[in-house]
mmCIF file of C-alpha atoms in Angstrom:
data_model
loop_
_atom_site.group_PDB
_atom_site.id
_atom_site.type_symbol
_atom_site.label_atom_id
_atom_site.label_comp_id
_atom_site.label_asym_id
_atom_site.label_seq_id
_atom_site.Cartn_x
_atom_site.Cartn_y
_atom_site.Cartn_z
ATOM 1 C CA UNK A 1 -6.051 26.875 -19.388
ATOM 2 C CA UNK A 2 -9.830 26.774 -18.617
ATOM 3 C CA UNK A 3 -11.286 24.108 -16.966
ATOM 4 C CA UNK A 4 -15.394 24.306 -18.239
ATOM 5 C CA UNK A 5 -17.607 23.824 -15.116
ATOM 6 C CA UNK A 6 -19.607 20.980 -17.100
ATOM 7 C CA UNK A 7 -16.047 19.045 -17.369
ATOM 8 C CA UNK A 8 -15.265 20.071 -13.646
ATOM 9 C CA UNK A 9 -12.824 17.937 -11.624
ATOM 10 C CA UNK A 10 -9.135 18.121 -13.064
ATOM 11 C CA UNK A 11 -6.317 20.246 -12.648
ATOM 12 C CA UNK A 12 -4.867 22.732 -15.320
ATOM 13 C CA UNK A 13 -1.828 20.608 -14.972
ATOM 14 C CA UNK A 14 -1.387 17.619 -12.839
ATOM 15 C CA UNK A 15 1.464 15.424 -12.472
ATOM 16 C CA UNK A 16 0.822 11.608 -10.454
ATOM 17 C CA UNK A 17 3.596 9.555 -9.708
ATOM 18 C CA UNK A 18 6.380 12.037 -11.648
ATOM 19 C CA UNK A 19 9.753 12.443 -10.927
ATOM 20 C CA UNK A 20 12.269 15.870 -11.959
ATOM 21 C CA UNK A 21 9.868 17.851 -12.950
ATOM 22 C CA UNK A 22 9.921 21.516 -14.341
ATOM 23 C CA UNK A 23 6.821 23.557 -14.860
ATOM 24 C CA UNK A 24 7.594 26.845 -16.240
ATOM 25 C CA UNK A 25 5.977 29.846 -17.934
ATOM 26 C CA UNK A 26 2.602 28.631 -17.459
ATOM 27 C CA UNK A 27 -0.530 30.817 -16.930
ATOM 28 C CA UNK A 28 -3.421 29.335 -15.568
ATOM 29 C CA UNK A 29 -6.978 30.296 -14.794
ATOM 30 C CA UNK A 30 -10.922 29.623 -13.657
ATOM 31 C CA UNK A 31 -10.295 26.539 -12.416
ATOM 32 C CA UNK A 32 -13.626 24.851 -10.903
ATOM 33 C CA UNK A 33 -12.423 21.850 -9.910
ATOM 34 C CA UNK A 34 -14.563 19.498 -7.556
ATOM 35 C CA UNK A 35 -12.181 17.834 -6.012
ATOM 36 C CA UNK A 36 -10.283 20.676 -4.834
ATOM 37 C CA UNK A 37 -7.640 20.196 -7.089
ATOM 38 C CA UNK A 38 -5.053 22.977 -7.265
ATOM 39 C CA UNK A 39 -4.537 24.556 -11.016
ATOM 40 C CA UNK A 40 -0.683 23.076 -10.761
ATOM 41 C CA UNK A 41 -0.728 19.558 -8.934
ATOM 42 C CA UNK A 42 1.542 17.036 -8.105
ATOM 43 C CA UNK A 43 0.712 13.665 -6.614
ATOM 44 C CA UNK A 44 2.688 10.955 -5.457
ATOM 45 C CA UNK A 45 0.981 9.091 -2.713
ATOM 46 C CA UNK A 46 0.212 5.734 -4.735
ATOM 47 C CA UNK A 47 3.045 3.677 -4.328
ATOM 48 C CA UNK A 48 5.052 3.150 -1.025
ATOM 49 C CA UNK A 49 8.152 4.952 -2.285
ATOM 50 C CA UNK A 50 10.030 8.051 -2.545
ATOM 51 C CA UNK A 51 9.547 10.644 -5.370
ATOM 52 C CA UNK A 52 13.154 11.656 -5.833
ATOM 53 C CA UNK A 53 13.325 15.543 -6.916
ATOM 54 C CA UNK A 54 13.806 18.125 -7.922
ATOM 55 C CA UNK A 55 10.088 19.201 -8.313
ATOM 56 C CA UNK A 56 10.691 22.795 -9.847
ATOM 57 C CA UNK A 57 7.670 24.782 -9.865
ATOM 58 C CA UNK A 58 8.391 28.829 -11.124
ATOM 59 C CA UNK A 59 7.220 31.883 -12.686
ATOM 60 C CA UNK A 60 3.948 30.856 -13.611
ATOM 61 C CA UNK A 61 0.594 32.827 -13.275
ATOM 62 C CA UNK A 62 -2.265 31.117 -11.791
ATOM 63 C CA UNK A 63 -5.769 32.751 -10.811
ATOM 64 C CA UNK A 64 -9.454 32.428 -10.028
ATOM 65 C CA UNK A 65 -8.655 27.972 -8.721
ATOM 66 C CA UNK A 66 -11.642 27.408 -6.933
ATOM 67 C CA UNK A 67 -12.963 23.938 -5.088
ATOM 68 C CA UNK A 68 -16.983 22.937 -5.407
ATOM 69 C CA UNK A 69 -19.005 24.431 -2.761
ATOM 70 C CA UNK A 70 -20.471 20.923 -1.623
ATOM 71 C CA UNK A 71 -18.337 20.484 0.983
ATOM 72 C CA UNK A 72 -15.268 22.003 2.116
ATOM 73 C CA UNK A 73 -16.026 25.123 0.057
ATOM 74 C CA UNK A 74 -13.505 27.103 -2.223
ATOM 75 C CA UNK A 75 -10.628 25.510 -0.958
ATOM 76 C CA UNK A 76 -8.571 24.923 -4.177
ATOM 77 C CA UNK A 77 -4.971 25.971 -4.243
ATOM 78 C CA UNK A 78 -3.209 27.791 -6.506
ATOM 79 C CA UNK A 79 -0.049 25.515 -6.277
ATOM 80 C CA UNK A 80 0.016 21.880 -4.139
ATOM 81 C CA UNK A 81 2.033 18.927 -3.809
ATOM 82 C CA UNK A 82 1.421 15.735 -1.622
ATOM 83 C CA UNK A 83 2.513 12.575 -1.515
ATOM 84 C CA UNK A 84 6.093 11.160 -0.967
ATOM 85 C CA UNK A 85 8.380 13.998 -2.587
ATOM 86 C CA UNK A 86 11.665 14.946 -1.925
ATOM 87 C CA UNK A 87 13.266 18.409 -3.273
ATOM 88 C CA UNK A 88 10.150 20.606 -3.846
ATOM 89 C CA UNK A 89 11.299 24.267 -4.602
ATOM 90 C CA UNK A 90 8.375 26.638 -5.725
ATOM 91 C CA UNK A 91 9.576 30.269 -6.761
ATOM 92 C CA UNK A 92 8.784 33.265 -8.664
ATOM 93 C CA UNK A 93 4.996 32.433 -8.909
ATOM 94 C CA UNK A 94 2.087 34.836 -8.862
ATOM 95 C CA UNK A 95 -0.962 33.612 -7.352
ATOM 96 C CA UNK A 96 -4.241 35.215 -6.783
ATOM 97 C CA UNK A 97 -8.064 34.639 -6.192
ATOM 98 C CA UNK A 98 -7.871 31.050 -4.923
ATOM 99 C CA UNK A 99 -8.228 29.170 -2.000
ATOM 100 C CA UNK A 100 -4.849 28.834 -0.717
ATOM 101 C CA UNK A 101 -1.673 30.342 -2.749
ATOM 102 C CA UNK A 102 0.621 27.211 -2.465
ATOM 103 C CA UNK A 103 0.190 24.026 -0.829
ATOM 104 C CA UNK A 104 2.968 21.980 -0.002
ATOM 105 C CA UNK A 105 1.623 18.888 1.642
ATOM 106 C CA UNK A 106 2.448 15.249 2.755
ATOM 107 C CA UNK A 107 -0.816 13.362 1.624
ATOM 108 C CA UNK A 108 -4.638 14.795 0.858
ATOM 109 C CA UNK A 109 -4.962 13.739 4.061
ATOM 110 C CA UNK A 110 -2.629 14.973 6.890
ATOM 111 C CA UNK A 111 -2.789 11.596 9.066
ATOM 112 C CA UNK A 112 -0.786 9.625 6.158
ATOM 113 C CA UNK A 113 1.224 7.042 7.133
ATOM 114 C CA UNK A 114 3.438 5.224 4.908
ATOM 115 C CA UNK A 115 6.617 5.533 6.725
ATOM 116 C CA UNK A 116 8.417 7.577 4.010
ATOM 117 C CA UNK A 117 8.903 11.559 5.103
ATOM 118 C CA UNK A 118 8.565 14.305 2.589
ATOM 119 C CA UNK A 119 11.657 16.707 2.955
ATOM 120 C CA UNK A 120 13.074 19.843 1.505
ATOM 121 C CA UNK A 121 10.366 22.371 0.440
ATOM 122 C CA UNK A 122 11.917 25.488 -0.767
ATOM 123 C CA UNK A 123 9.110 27.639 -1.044
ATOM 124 C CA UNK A 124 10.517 31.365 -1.873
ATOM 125 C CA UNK A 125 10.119 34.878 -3.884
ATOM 126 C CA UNK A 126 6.207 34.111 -4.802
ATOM 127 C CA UNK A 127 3.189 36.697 -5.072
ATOM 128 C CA UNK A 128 0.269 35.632 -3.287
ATOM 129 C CA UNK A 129 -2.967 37.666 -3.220
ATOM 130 C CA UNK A 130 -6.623 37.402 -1.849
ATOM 131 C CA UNK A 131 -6.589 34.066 -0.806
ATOM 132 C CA UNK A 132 -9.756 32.667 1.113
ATOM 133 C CA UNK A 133 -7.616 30.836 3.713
ATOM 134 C CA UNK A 134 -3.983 30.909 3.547
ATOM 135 C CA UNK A 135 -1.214 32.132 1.439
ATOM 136 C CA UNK A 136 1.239 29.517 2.052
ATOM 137 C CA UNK A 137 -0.163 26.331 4.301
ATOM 138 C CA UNK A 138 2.053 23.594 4.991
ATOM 139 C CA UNK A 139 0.401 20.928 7.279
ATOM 140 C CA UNK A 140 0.962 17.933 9.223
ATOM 141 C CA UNK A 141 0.740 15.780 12.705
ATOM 142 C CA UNK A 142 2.964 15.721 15.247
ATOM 143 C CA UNK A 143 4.247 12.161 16.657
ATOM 144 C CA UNK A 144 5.675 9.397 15.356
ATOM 145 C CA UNK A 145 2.175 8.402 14.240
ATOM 146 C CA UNK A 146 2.211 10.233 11.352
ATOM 147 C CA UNK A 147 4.911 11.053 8.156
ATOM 148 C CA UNK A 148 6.745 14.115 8.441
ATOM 149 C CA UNK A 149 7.794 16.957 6.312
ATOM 150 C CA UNK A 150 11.360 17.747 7.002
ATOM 151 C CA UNK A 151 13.119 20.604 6.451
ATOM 152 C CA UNK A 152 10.716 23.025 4.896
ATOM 153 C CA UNK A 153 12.067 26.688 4.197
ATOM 154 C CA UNK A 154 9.775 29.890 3.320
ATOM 155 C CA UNK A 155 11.437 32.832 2.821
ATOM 156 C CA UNK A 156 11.358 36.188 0.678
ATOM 157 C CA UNK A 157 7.192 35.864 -0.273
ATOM 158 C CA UNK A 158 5.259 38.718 -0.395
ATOM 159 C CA UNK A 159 1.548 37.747 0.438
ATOM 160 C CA UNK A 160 -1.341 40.534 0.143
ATOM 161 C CA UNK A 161 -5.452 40.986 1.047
ATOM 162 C CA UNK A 162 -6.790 37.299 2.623
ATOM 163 C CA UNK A 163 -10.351 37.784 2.268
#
């Protein structure tokens, strides 16, 4: 997939409000998006419920997924979810050249609050080179202020050259 910089702003493939969900095979590239949307994205902040899984995200190639440089620079991913999911599991994937390899998340912004926790992120056996900021970046607030993301597991990904 190319995304054209005059037509700037989506994803290669972007899923809002989806439940069981398989994305497979794919290969994805020069993604200018400008609002730092990752190359494979899932959403599913809009409504106050839970996104019931599985979310299966694997052996896809995705490369060159760059954000605007207006303000928070090239800080697409190569792979992101947020919102209210449950039973994320992201393998086999070879990401390169973008912002951040994979981006498991709770919202677009960390201080969400909805009172529904995101929970079981397998995130395993991926490739992730020359990222600008992290490989693999899961984030969110501690406290009861804030949702949660419970019971995340990384394991088995090799991750090369952060520039």
């Amino acid at each position: 997939g190319y995304n054209a910089k005059e037509d700037w702003g989506m994803s290669g493939l972007y899923g809002n409000e989806v439940t069981n969900a398989l994305v497979e095979y794919n290969i994805l590239h020069d993604f200018n998006s400008k609002h730092h949307r990752s190359a494979i994205a899932f959403k599913g902040d809009q409504l106050e419920s839970v996104y019931e899984g599985p979310y299966i995200i694997r052996f896809n190639h995705i490369w060159n997924s760059h954000g605007d440089d207006e303000s928070w620079g090239d800080s697409s991913s190569g792979i992101s979810a947020t919102g209210n999911w449950k039973g994320l599991y992201v393998y086999g994937n070879y990401v390169h050249d973008c912002g951040i390899g994979i981006k498991p998340n709770i919202s677009w912004a960390v201080q969400h609050k909805d009172g529904y926790d995101c929970s079981n992120a397998y995130v395993f056996s991926n490739i992730i080179s020359t990222t600008q900021f992290a490989g693999i970046r899961i984030e969110g607030q501690p406290g009861d202020s804030y949702d949660k993301i419970n019971y995340a597991y990384i394991f088995n990904n090799l991750s090369l050259i952060h520039i």
